[in-house]
Each structure stands twice: as C-alpha cells, then as structure tokens.
PDB file of C-alpha atoms in Angstrom:
ATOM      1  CA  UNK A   1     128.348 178.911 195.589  1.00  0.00           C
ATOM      2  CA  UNK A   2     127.281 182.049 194.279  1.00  0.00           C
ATOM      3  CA  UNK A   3     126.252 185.278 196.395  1.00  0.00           C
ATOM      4  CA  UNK A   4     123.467 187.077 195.592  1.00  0.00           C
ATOM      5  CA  UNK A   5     122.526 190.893 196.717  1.00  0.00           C
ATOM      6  CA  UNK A   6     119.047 191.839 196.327  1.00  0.00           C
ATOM      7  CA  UNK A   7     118.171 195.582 196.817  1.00  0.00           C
ATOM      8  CA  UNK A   8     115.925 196.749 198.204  1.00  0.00           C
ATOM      9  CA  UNK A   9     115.572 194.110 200.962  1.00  0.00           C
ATOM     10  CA  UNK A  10     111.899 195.480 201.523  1.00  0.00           C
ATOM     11  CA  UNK A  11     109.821 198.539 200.500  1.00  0.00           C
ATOM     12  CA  UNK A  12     106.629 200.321 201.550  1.00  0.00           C
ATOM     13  CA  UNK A  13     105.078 201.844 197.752  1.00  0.00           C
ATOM     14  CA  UNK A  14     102.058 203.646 196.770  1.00  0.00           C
ATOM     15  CA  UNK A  15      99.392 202.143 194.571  1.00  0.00           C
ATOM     16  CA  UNK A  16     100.197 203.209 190.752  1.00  0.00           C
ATOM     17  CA  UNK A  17     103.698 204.062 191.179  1.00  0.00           C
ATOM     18  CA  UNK A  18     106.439 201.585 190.195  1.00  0.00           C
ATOM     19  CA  UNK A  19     109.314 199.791 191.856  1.00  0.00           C
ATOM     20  CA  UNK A  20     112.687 198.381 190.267  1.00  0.00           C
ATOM     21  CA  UNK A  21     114.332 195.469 192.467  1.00  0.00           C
ATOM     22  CA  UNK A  22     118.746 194.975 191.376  1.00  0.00           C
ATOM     23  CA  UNK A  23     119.939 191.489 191.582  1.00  0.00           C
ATOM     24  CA  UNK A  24     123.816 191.764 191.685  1.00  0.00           C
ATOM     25  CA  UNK A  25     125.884 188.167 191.637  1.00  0.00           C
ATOM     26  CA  UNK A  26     129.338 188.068 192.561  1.00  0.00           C
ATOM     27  CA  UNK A  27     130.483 185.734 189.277  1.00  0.00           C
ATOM     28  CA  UNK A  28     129.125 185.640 185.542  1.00  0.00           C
ATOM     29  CA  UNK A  29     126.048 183.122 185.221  1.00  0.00           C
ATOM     30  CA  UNK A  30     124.005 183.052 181.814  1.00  0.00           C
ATOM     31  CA  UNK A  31     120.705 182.322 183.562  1.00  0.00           C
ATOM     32  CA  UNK A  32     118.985 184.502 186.310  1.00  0.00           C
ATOM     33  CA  UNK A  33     114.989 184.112 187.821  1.00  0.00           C
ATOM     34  CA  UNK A  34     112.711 185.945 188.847  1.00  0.00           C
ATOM     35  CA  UNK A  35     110.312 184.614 191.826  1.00  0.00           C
ATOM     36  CA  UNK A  36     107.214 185.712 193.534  1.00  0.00           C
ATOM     37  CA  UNK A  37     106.391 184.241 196.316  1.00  0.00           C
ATOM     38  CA  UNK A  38     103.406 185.015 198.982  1.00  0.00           C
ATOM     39  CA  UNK A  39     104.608 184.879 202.930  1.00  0.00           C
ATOM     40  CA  UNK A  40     104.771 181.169 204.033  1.00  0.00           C
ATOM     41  CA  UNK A  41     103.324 179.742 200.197  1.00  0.00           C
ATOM     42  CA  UNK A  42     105.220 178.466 197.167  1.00  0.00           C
ATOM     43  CA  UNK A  43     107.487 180.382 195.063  1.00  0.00           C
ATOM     44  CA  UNK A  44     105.880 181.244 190.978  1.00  0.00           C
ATOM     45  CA  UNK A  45     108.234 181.815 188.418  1.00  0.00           C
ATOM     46  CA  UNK A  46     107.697 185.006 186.793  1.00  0.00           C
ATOM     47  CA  UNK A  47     110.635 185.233 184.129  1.00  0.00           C
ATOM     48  CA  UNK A  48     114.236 184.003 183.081  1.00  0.00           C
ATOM     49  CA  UNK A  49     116.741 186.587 181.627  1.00  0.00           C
ATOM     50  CA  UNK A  50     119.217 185.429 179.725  1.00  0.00           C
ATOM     51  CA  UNK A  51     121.997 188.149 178.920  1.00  0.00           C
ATOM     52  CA  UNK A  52     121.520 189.643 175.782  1.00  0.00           C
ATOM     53  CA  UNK A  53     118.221 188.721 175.060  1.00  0.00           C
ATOM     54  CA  UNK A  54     114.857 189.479 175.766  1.00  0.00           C
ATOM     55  CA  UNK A  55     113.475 187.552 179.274  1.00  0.00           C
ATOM     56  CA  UNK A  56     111.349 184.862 178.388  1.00  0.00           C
ATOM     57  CA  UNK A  57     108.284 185.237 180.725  1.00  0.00           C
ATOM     58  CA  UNK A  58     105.709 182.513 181.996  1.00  0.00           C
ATOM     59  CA  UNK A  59     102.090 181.922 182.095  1.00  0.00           C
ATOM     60  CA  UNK A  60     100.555 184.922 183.644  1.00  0.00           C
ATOM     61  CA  UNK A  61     103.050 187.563 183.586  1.00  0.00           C
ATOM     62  CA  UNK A  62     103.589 190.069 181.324  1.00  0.00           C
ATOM     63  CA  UNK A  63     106.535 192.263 180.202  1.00  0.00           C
ATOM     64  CA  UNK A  64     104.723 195.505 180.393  1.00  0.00           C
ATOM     65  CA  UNK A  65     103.932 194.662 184.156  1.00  0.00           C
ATOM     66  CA  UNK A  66     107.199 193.203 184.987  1.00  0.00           C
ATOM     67  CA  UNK A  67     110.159 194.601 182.464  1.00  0.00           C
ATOM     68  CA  UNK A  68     113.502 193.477 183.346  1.00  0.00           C
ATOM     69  CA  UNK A  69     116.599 193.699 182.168  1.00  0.00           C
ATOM     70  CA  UNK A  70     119.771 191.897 182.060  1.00  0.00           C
ATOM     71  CA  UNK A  71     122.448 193.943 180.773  1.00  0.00           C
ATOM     72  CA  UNK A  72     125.360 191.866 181.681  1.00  0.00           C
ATOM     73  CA  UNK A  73     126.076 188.723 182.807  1.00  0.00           C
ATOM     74  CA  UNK A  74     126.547 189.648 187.037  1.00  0.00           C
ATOM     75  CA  UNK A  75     122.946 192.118 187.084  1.00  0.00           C
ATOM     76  CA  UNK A  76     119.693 192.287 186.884  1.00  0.00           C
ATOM     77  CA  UNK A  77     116.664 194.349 187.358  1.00  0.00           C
ATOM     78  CA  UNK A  78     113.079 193.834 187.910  1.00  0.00           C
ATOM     79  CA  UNK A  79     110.566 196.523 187.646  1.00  0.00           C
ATOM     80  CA  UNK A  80     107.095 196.100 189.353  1.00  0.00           C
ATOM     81  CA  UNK A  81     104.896 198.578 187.546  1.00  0.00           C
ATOM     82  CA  UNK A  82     101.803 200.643 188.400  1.00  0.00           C
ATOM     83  CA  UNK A  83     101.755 198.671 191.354  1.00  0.00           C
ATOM     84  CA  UNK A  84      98.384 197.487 193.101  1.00  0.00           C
ATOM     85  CA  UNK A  85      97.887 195.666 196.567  1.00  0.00           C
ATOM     86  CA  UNK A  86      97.684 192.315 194.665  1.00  0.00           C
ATOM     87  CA  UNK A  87     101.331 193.075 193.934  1.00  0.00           C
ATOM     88  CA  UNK A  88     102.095 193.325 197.866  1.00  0.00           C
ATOM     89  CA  UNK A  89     104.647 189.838 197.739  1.00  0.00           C
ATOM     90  CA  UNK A  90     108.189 188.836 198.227  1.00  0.00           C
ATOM     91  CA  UNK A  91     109.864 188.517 194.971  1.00  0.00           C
ATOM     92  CA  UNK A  92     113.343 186.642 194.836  1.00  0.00           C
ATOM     93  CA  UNK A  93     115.805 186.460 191.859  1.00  0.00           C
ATOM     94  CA  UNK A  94     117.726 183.507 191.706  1.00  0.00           C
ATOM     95  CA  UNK A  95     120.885 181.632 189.503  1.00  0.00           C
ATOM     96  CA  UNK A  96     121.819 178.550 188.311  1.00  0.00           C
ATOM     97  CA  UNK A  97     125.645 177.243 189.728  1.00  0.00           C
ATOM     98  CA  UNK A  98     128.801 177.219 186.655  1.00  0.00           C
ATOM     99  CA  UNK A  99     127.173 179.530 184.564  1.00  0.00           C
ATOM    100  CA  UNK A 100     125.566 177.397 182.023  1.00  0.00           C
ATOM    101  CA  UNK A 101     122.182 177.119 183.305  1.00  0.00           C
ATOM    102  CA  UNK A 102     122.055 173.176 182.812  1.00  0.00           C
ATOM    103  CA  UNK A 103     120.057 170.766 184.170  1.00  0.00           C
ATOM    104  CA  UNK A 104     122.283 169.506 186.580  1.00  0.00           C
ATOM    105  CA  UNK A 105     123.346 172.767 188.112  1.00  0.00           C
ATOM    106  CA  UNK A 106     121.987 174.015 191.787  1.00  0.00           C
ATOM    107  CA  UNK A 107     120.020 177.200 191.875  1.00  0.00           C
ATOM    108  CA  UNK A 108     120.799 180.009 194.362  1.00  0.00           C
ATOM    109  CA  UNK A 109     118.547 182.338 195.920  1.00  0.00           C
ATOM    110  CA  UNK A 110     118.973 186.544 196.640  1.00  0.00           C
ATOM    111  CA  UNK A 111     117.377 186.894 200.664  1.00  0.00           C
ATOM    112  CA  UNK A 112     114.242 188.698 198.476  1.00  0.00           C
ATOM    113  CA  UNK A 113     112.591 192.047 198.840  1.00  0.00           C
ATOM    114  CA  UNK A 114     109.501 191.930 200.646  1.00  0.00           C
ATOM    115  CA  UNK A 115     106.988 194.960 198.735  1.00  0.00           C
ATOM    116  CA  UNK A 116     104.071 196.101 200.633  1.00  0.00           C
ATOM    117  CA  UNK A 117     101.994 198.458 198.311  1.00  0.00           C
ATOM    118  CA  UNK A 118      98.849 200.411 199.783  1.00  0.00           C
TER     119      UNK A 118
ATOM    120  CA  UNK B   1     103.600 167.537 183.153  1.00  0.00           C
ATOM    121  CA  UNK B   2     106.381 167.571 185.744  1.00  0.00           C
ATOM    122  CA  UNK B   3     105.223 168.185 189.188  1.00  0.00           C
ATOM    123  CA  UNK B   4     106.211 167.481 193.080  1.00  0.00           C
ATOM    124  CA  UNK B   5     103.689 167.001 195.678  1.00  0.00           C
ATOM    125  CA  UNK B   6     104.222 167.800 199.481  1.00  0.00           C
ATOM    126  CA  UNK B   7     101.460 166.292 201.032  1.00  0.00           C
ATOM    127  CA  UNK B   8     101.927 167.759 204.382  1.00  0.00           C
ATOM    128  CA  UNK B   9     101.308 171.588 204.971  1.00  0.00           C
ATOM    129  CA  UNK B  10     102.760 171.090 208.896  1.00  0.00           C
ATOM    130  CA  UNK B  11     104.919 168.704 210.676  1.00  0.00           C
ATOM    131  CA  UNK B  12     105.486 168.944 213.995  1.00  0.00           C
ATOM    132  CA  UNK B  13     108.396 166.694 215.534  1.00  0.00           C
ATOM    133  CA  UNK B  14     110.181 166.558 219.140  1.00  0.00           C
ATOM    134  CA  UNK B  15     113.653 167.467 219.830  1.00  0.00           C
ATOM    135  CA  UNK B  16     115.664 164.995 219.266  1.00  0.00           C
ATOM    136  CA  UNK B  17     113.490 162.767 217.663  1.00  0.00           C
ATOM    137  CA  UNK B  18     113.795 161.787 214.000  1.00  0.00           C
ATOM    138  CA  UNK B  19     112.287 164.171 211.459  1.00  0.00           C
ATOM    139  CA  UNK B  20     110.616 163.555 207.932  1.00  0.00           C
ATOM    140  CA  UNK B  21     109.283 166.010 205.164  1.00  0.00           C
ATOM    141  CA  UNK B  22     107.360 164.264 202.212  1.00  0.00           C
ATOM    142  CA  UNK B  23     107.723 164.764 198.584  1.00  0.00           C
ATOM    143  CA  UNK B  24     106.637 162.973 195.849  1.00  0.00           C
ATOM    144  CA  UNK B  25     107.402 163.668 192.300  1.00  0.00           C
ATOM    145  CA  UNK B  26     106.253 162.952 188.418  1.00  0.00           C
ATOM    146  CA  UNK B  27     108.199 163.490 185.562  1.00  0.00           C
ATOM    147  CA  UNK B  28     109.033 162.275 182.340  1.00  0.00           C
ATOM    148  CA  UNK B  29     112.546 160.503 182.072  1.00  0.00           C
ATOM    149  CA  UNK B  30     114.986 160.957 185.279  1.00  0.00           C
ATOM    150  CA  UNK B  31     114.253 163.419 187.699  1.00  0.00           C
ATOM    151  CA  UNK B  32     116.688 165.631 189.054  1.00  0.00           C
ATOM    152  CA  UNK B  33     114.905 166.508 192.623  1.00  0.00           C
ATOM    153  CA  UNK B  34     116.427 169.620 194.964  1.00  0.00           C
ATOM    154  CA  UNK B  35     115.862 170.354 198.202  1.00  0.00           C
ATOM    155  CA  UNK B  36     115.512 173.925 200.176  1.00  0.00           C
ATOM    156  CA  UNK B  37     115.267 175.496 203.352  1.00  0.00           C
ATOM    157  CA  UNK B  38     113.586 179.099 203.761  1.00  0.00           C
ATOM    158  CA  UNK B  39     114.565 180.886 207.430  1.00  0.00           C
ATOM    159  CA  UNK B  40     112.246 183.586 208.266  1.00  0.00           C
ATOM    160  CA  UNK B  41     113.182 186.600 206.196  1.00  0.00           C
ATOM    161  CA  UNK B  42     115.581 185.078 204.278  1.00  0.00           C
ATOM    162  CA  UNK B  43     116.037 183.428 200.871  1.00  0.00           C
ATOM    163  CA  UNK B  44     116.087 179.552 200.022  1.00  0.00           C
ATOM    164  CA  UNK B  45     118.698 177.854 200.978  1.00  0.00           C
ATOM    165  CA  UNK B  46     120.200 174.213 199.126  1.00  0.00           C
ATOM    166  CA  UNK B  47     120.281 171.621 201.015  1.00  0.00           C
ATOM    167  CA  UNK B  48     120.795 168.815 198.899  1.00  0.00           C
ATOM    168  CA  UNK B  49     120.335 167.177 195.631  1.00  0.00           C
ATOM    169  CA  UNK B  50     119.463 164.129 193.701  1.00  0.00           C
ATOM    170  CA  UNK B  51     120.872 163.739 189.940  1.00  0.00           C
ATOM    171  CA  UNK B  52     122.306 159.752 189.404  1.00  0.00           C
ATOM    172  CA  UNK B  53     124.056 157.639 191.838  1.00  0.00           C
ATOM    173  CA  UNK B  54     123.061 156.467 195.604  1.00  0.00           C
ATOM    174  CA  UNK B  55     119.845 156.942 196.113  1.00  0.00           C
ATOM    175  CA  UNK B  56     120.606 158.343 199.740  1.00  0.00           C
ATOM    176  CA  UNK B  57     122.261 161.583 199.115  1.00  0.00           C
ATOM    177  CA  UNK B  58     123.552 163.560 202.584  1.00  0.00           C
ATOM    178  CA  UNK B  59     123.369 167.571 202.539  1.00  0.00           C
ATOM    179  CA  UNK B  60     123.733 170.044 205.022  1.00  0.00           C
ATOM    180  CA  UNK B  61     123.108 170.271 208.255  1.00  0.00           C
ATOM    181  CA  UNK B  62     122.660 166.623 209.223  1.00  0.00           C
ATOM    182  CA  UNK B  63     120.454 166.395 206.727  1.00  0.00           C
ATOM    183  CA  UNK B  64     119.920 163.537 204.101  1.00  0.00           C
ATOM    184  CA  UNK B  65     116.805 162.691 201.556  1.00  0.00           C
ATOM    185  CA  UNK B  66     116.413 159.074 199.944  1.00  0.00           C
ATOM    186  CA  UNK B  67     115.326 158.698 196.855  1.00  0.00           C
ATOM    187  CA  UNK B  68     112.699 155.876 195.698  1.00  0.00           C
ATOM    188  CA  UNK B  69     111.946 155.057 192.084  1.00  0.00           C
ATOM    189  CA  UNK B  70     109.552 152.881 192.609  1.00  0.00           C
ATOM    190  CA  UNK B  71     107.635 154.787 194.552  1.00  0.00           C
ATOM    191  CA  UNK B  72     108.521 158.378 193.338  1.00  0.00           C
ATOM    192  CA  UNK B  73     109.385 159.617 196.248  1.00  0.00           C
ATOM    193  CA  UNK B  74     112.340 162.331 197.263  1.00  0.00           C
ATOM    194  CA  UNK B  75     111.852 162.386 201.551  1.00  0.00           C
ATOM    195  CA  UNK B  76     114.191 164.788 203.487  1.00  0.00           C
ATOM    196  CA  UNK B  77     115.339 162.857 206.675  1.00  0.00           C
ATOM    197  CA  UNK B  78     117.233 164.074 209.471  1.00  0.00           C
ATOM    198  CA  UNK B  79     118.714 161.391 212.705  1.00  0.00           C
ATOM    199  CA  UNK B  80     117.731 164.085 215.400  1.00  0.00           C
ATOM    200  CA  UNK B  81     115.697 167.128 215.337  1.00  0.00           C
ATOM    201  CA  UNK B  82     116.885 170.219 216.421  1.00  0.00           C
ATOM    202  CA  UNK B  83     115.006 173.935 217.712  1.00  0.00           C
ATOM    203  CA  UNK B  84     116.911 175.423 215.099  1.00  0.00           C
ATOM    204  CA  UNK B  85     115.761 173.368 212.212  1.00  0.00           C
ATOM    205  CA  UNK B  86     112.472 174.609 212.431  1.00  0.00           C
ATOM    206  CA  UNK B  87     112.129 176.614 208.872  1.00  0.00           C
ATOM    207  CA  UNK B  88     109.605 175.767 205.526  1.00  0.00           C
ATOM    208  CA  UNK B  89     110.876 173.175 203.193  1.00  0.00           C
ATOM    209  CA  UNK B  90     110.604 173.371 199.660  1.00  0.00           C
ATOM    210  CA  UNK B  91     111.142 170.245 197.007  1.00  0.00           C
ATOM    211  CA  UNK B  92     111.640 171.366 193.611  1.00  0.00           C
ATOM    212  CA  UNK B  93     112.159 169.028 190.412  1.00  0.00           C
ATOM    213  CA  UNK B  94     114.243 170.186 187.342  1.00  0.00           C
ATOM    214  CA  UNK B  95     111.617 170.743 184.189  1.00  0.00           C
ATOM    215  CA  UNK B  96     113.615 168.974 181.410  1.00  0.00           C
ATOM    216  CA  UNK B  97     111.209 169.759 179.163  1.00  0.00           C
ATOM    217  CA  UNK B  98     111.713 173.590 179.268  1.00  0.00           C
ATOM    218  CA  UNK B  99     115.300 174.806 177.269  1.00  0.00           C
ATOM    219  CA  UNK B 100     115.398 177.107 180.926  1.00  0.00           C
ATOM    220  CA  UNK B 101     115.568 173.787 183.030  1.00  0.00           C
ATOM    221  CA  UNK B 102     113.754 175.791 185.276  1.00  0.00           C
ATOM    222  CA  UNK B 103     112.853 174.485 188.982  1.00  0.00           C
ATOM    223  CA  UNK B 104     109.374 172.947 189.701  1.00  0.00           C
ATOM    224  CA  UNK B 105     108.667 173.649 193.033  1.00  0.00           C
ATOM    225  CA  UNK B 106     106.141 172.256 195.451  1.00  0.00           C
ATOM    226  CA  UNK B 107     103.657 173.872 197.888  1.00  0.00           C
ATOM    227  CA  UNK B 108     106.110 173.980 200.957  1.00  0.00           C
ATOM    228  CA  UNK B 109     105.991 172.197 204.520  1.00  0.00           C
ATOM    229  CA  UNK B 110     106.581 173.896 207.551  1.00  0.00           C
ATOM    230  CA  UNK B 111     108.560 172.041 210.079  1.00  0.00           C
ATOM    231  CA  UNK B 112     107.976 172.883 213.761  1.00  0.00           C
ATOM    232  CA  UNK B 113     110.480 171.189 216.251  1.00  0.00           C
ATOM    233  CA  UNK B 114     109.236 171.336 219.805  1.00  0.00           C
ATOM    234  CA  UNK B 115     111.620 172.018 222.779  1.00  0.00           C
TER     235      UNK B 115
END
C-alpha cells in the first residue's frame, strides 16, 4: 500500500493569512484527493488533481479559496487561503492503489493536518 | 444518486461480545463498497472491500463485512470485540458515475467497546 506524508500534521493560523498543506507519496499514482473533514463527522471532497492538469473541484469549493497543485506524479499541495474560523478543520489528501485511479482500486489516506485558525 | 447510509451515530458493544456497524447503500449498477477505520488523530485506515465474488469478504483485524443485494446492505462484523477496536467507522461506495471514481462516503459510526 502506499505511504502518505502530510505536512504540517497541525497548525495554529491567523484569520486572513493563508496556509499550504504538501502531500508527498512514496510511488507515482495519477489520482490524489483532497478531504475536509470536521472532528468526529464525515469526510467532503474538496478536489482531485490529476498530474498535469488543472484539479477538478466539487460543489462548493472554489480554486481561488483552495489552489492546489500537482506538479508531479508523487506531490501535492493544498493552499487554504485568507483563512477564516469556518476554515478551522482537518483536511486529508488521499490516493487511489496501482496508479490508475480505477474503480476497483483502494484509496489511502495521509494522517491529515488538523488547522485551527482564530 | 449514489449514496451510503449509516444509520447508527453510536454503538456501544461489550468486550468480547460480537460487534456490528450498519451500512446501507444505493447505486446504479454494482457497487463497489469500502470500509475504514479512523484512530484518534490519525488518517483512515482500509479495512476491507467489496468488488465481485463472496459476498463475505474478511479484512483486517478480525474483521469481516457481508454483503446483501437484496437488501443493500454492506455490515462490518467482527466474532469478538476488543478495547482496542474502539475507533469511527466510515462506509464509502465507489461513484461510477464520476470519470474520478471518487469515494462516497457515509456519515460515520463511532464504536465504543466497553471493558
């Protein structure tokens, strides 16, 4: 299975400043997500990034909130911008097992960073 | 619209007894149903899947789920219930309608063994 590092594993921030979250994998894989998730709830889907092309986001969220970028196919980076308590969340990035993002393939989960913003 | 329903928020279960976490799902065409485990602080963890085949699939842990077509149910089962298993438990379907495959995921139930 695939290991994931997430950095920073949690961060204290300041309301209107901005915060950018690495997702490193230790093997190429073609899809990677991006989670929120409240303490205890449900995880929400914020994006996909495929490398090479822009991240396709959902319902909701938008890419001048949440940029990311996916510059090759082992990293990732999400960006939490001008940050307001209602950001305050654990957000995970994930990645589908073999690489080709199919159907059939197991998903794998970074241990999250956990952002607190006052 | 794919979805999966966990109708439970809580269950609590003894030591040692035998332990079940609810989902249900709907989908269009075959599901492909996933089951995780969250630890305090930590990421999800896999515990098993369903894709074709038996319909009871075993994971880790001690931990198996049976799947029911007729019902449309996916329910995580474990023999014996252990301290340590205590954790939130996520079911998540495969959305084969979206070209990301992307997991569906429901609300969560939070398993509480007692000692």
């Amino acid at each position: 299975s695939a290991v994931i590092s997430q950095k920073p594993s949690r961060d204290i921030c300041q309301r209107g400043t901005s915060l950018t979250i690495q997702c490193q994998v230790d093997s190429q894989v073609t899809m990677m997500f991006w989670y929120r998730q409240q303490p205890g709830q449900s995880l929400t889907l914020i994006a996909t990034a495929n490398q090479g092309s822009e991240a396709t986001y959902e319902s909701g969220f938008v890419i001048d909130k949440f940029p990311i970028s996916r510059p090759n196919l082992t990293f990732s980076t999400l960006t939490v911008s001008n940050m307001s308590p209602e950001d305050s969340s654990i957000y995970l990035c994930s990645v589908a097992e073999g690489g080709t993002g199919g159907a059939k393939n197991i998903q794998y989960f970074g241990a999250g960073t956990r952002l607190s913003v006052l | 619209a794919q979805s999966v329903a966990q109708p439970e928020d809580q269950v609590n279960v003894a030591e040692g007894n035998p332990l079940t976490v609810k989902c249900t799902y709907s989908v269009s065409g075959n599901p492909y149903l996933f089951w995780y485990v969250q630890y305090p602080n930590r990421g999800l963890q896999f515990l098993l899947k369903y894709i074709t085949g038996d319909n009871l699939v075993k994971g880790s842990y001690g931990f198996e789920a049976e799947f029911n077509k007729s019902q449309t149910s996916f329910h995580l089962k474990k023999p014996s219930a252990l301290v340590s298993d205590s954790a939130l438990y996520f079911c998540a379907v495969r959305d084969l309608t979206s070209g990301t495959y992307k997991y569906i995921f429901g609300t969560g139930t939070r398993l509480k063994v007692l000692a």
